[in-house]
Short mmCIF file of C-alpha atoms and ligand atoms in Angstrom, two decimals:
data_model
loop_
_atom_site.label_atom_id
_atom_site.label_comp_id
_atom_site.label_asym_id
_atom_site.label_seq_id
_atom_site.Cartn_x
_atom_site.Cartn_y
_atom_site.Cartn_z
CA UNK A 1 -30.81 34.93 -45.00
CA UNK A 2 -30.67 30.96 -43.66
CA UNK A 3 -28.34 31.34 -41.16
CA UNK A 4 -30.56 29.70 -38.28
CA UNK A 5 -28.82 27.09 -37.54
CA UNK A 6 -26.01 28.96 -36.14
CA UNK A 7 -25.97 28.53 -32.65
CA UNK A 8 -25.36 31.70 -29.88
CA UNK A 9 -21.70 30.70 -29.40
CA UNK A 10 -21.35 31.12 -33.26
CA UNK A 11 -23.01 33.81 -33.07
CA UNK A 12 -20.79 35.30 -31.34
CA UNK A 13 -17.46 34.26 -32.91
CA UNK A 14 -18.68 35.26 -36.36
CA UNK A 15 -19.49 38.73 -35.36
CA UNK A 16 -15.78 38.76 -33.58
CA UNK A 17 -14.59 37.98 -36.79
CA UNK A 18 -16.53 40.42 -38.36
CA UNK A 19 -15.27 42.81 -36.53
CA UNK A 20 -11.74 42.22 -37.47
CA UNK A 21 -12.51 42.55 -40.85
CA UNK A 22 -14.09 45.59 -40.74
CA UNK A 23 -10.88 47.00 -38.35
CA UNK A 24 -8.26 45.86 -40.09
CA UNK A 25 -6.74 46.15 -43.76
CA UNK A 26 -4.11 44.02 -44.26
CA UNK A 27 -4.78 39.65 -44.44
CA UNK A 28 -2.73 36.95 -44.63
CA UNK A 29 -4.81 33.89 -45.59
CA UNK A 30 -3.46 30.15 -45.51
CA UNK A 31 -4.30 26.53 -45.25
CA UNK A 32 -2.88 22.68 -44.52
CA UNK A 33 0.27 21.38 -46.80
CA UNK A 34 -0.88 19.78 -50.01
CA UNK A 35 -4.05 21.41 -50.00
CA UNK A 36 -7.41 20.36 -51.12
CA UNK A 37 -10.20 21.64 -53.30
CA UNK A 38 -11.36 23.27 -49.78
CA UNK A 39 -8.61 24.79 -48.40
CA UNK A 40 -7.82 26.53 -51.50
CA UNK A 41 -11.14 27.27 -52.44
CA UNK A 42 -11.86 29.24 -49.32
CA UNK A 43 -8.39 31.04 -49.59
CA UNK A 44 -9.50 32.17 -52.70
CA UNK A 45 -13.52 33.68 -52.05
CA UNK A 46 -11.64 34.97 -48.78
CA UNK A 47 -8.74 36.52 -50.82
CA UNK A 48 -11.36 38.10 -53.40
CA UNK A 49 -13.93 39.15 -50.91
CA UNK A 50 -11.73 41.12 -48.93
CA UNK A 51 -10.03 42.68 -52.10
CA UNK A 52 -13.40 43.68 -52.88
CA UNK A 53 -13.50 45.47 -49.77
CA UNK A 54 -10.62 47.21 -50.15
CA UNK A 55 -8.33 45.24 -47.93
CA UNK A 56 -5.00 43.86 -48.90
CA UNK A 57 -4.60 40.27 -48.67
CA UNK A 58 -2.15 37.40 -49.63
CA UNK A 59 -2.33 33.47 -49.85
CA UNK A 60 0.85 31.93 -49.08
CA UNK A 61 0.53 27.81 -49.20
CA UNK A 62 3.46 25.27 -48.85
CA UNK A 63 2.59 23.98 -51.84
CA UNK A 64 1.09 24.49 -55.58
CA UNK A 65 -2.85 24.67 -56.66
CA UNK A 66 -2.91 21.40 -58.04
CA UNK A 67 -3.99 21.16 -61.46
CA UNK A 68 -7.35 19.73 -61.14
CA UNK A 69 -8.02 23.57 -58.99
CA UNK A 70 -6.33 26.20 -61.09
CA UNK A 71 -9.73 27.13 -63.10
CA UNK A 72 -10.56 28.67 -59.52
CA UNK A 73 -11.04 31.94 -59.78
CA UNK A 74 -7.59 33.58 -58.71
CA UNK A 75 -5.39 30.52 -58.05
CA UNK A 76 -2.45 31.95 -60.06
CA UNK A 77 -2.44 34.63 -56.63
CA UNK A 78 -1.48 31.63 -54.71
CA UNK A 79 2.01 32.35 -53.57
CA UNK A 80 4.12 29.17 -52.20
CA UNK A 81 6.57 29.61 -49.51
CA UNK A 82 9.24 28.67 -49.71
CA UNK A 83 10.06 29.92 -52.66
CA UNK A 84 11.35 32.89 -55.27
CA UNK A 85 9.13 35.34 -53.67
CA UNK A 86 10.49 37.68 -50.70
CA UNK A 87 8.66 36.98 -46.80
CA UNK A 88 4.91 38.17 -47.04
CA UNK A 89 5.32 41.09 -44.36
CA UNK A 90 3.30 43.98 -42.71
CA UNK A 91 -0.53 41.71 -42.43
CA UNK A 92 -2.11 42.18 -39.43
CA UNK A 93 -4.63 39.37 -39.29
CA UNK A 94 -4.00 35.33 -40.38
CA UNK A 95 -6.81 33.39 -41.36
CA UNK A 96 -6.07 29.52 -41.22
CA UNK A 97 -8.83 27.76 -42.90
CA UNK A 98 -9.32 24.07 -42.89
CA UNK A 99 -6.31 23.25 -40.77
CA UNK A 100 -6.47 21.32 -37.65
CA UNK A 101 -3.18 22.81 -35.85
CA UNK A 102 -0.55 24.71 -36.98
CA UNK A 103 2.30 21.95 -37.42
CA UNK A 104 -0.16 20.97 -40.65
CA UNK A 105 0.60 24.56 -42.07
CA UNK A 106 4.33 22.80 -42.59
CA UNK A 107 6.86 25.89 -43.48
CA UNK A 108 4.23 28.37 -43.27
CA UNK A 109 3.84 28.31 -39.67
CA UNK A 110 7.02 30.39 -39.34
CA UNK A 111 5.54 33.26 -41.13
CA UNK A 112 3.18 33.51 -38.42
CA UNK A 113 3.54 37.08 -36.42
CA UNK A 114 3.01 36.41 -33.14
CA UNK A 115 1.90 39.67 -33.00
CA UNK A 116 -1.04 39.13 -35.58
CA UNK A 117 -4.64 38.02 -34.54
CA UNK A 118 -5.02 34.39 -35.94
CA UNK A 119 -8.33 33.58 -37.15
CA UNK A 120 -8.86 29.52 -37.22
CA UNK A 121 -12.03 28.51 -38.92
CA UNK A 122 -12.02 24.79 -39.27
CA UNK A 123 -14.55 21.58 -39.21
CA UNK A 124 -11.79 18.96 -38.55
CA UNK A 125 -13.24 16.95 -35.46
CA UNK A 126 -9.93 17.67 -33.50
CA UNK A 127 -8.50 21.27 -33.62
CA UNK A 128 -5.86 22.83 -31.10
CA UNK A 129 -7.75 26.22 -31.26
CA UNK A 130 -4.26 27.61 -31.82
CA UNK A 131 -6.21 31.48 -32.87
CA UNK A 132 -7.17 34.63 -31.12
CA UNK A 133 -10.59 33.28 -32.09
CA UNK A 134 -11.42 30.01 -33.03
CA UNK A 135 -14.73 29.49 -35.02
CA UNK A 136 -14.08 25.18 -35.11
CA UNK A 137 -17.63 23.47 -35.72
CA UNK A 138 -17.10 19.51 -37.19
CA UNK A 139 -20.95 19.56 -38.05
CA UNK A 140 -20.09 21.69 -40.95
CA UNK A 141 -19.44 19.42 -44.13
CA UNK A 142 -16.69 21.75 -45.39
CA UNK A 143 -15.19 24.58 -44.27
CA UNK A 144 -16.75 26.38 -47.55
CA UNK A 145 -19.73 26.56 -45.32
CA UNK A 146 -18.83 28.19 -42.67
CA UNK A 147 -17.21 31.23 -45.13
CA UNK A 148 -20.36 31.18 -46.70
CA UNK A 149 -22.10 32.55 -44.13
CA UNK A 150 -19.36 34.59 -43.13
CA UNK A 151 -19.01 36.42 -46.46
CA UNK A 152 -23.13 36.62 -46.49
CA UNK A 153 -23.22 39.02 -43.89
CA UNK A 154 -21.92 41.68 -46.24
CA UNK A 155 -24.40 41.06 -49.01
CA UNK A 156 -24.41 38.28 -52.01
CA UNK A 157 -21.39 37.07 -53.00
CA UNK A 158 -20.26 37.67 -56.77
CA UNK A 159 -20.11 34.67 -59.54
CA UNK A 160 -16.43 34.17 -58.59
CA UNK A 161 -16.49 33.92 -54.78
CA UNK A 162 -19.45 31.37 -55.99
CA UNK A 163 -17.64 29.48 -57.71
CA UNK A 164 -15.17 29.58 -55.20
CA UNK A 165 -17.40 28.05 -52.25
CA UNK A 166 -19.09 25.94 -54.41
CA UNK A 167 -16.08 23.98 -55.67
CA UNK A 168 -15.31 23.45 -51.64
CA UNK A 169 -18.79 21.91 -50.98
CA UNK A 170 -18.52 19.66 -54.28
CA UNK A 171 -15.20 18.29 -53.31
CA UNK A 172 -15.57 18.13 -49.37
CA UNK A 173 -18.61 15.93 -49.38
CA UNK A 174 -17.14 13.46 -52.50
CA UNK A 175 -19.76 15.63 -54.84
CA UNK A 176 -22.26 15.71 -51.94
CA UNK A 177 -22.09 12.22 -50.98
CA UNK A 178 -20.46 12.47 -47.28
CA UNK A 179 -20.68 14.03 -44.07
CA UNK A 180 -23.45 16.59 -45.22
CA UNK A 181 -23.87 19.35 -43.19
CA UNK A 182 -27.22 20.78 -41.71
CA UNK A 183 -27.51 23.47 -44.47
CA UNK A 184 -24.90 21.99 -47.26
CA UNK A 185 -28.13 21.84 -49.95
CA UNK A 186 -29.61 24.70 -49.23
CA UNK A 187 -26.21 26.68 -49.16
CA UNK A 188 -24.78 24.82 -52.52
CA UNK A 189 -28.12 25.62 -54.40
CA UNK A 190 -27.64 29.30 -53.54
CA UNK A 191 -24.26 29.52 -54.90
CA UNK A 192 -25.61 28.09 -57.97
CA UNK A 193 -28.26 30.94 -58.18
CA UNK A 194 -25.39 33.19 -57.32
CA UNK A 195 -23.47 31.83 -60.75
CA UNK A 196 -21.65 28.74 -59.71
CA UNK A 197 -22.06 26.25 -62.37
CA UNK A 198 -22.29 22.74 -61.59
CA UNK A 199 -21.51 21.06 -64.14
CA UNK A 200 -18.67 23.32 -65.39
CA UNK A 201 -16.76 22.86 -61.61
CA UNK A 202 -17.94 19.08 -61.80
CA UNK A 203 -16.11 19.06 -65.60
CA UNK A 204 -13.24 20.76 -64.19
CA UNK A 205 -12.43 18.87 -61.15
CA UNK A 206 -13.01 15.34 -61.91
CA UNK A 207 -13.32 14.92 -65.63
CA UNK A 208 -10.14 16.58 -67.00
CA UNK A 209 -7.56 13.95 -65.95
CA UNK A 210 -3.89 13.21 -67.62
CA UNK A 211 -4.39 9.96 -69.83
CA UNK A 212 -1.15 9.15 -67.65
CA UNK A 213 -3.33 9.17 -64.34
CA UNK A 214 -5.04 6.05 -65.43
CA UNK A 215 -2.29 4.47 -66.54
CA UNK A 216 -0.73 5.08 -63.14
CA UNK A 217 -4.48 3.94 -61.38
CA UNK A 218 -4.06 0.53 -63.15
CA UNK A 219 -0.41 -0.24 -61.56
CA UNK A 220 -2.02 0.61 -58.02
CA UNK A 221 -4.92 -1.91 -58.69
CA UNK A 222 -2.74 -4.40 -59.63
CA UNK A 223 -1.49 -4.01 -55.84
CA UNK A 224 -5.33 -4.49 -54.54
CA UNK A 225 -5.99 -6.57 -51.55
CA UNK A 226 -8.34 -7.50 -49.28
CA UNK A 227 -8.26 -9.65 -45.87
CA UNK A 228 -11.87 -10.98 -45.15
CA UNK A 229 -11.24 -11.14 -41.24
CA UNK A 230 -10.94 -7.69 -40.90
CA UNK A 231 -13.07 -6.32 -43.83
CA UNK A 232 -9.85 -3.84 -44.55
CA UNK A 233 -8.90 -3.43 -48.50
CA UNK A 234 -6.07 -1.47 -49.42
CA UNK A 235 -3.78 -0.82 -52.50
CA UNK A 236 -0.05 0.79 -53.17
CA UNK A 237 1.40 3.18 -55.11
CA UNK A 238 5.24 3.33 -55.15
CA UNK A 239 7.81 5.74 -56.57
CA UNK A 240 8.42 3.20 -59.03
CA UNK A 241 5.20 3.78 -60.66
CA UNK A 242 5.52 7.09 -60.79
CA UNK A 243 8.62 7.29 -62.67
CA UNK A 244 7.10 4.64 -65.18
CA UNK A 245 4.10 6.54 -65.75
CA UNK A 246 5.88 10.27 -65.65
CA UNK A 247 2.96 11.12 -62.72
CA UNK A 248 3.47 12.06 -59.31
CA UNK A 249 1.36 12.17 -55.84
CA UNK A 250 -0.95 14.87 -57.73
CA UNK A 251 -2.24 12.01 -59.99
CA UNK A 252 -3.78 9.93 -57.17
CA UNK A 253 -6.42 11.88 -56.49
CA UNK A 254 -10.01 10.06 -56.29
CA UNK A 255 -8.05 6.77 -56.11
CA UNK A 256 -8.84 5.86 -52.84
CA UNK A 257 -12.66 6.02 -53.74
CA UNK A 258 -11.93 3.31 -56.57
CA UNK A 259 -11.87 1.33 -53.08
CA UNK A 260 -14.50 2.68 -51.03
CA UNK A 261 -16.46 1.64 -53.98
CA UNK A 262 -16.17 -2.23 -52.51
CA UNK A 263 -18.98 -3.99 -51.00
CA UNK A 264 -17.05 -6.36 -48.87
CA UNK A 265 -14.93 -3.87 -47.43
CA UNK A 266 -15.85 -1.90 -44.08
CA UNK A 267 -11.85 0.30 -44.25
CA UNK A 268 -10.32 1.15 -46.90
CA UNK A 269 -6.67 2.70 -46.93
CA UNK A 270 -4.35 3.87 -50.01
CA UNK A 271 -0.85 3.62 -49.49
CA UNK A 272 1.96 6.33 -51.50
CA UNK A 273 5.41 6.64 -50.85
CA UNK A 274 7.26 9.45 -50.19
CA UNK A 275 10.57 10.27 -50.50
CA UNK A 276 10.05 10.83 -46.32
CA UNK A 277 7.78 8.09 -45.62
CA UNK A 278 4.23 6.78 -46.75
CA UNK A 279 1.23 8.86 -46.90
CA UNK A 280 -2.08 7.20 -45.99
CA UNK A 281 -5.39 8.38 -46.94
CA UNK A 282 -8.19 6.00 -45.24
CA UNK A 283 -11.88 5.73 -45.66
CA UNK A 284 -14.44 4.18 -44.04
CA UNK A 285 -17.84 2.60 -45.25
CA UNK A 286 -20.33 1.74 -42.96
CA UNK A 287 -19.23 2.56 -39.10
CA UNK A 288 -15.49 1.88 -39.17
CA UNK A 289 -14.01 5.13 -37.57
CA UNK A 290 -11.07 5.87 -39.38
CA UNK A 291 -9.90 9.60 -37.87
CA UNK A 292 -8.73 7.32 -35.12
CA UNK A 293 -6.38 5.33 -36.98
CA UNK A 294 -5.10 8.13 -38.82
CA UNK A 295 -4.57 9.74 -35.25
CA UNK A 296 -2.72 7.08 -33.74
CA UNK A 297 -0.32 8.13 -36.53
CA UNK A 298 -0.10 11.54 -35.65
CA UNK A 299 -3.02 12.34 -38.72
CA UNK A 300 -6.52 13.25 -38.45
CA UNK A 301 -9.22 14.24 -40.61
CA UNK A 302 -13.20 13.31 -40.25
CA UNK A 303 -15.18 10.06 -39.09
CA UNK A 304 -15.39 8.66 -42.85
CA UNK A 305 -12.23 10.49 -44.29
CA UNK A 306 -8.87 10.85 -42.78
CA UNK A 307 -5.02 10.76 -43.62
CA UNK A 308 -1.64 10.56 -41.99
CA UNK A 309 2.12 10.30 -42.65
CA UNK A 310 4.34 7.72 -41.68
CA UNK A 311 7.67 9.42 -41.53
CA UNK A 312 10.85 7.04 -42.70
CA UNK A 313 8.99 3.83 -43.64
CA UNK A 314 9.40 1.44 -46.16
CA UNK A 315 5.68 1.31 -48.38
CA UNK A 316 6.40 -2.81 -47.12
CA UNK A 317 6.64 -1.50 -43.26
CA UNK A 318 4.03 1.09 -43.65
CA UNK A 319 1.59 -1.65 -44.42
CA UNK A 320 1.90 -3.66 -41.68
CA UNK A 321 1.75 -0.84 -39.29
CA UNK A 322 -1.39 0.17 -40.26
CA UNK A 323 -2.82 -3.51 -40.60
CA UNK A 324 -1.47 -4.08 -37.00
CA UNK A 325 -3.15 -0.79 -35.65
CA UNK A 326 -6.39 -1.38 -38.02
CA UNK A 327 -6.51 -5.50 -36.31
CA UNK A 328 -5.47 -4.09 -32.72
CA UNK A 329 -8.55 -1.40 -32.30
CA UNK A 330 -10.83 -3.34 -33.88
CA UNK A 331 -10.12 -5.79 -30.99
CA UNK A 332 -10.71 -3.13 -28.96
CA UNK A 333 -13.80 -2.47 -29.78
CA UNK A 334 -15.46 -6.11 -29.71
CA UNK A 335 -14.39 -5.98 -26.15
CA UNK A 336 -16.08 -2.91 -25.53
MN1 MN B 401 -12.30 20.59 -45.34
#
């Protein structure tokens, strides 16, 4: 078993958490508003591993598997809340997975029983440790890593739990391009030996797009720009577009990388409105630190790969904002 770069304080959380597995039965597993491939991913190997165990579990989100995810194994047990379904009652344990604090759960959060042991297992560089037991390690390139070795203590896991983890590796590290983690190869080739399929999760997740999600990618470019003082390129997409192309925010997935992809730039943001403000997802190439920006906003995320929301902004206002706070800390730091 490679487990040995867990460290003694891991150690000892992940046998804490074993523990409540194995005393427990009933599991209420969640993760951050519109989810990503691994937040639901790990709600889902969690959700079938402990089912295989004979525990009862449920994964409530805020919001829907988006389509690129729903070939994972068990995403149609994803229950939204709220919605048609009565309050998830009677769990004894939460596990929040991927989630930096609990405001990021959005309506969720209120299902929380304060009389439940919270589980928070998380690689976001800032975390409140808002659990009974917080397993938080940012040196893990997805949180699919950490539940690896988790659900390894109790033997292999099966093709679908696999699948699962592997799909939360693939699309945490931009198909193992960023922030690797110490054992991210090693772990993702053993979930292929285990019956994850590469290319079929690759095919899946990033080649099965709505002709109508290109046609809304060429409206954003046409927004494109780029100030060479800064190094900072960014693009738009507007409700507008959305109506014209019949698409919505699902469709904008991977867009953002269409402008990490330039060599002049050292930030890149994407801008989309909301009908509550503008969501920004930033990247950085090279050294630009971009968690900070999207913290100064109230966001957060990783060193290379962060997001925030600007509530009741104009996509007009939204872009000066960030160009001011982009301009003002990079000032900062030359005088550093
Ligand atoms: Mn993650």
């Amino acid at each position: 078993m490679s487990n040995d770069h867990l460290r003694q304080p891991e150690e000892e959380k992940l046998s804490r958490i074993l523990r409540v597995i194995a005393e427990k039965d009933a599991f209420f597993l969640t993760t951050h508003t519109t989810p990503d491939g691994d937040g639901l991913a790990c709600e889902l190997a969690l959700l079938l591993f402990l089912e295989r165990h004979g525990k009862k579990a449920v994964v409530v989100n805020a919001d829907p598997v988006p389509e690129i995810y729903r070939f994972l194994p068990a995403a149609d047990r994803v229950t939204i809340w709220p919605g048609s379904r009565d309050r998830p009652t009677g769990y004894e344990v939460v596990f929040v997975l991927d989630c930096g604090n609990l405001p990021r759960l959005g309506p969720v959060s209120e299902l929380i029983k304060l009389d439940a042991v919270v589980i928070n297992i998380d690689h976001h560089i800032r975390n409140t440790n808002f659990g009974a037991i917080n397993w938080v390690n940012p040196s893990y390139a997805a949180c699919g890593e950490m539940l690896f070795y988790l659900l390894k203590r109790f033997g292999p896991p099966t093709r679908e739990e696999a699948i699962c983890l592997y799909t939360a590796l693939m699309t945490d590290t931009g198909s193992f391009l960023y922030h690797l983690g110490p054992g991210t190869f090693s772990i993702a080739q053993q979930l292929v030996d285990y019956g994850a399929s590469p290319e079929e999760i690759g095919q899946h997740v990033y080649f099965e797009r709505p002709l109508v999600s290109l046609q809304l990618l060429s409206l954003c470019l046409t927004t494109l720009k780029f100030d060479a003082c800064t190094g900072v390129c960014w693009a738009r997409v507007s409700q507008e577009m959305y109506r014209r192309t019949g698409t919505d925010e699902e469709d904008t997935e991977k867009f953002v990388d269409y402008l990490r992809c330039v060599k002049e730039a050292r930030l890149v943001f994407l801008l989309k409105e909301r009908s509550n403000g503008v969501k920004v997802s930033l990247r950085s190439r090279r050294q630009a630190d971009v968690e900070k920006i999207a913290r100064f906003f109230g966001g957060g995320g990783h060193r290379a790969a962060a997001g925030c929301l600007i509530p009741r902004v104009s996509l007009a206002e939204a872009e000066k904002l960030m160009l001011q706070v982009i301009r003002s800390q990079m000032k900062e730091e030359r005088e550093k």
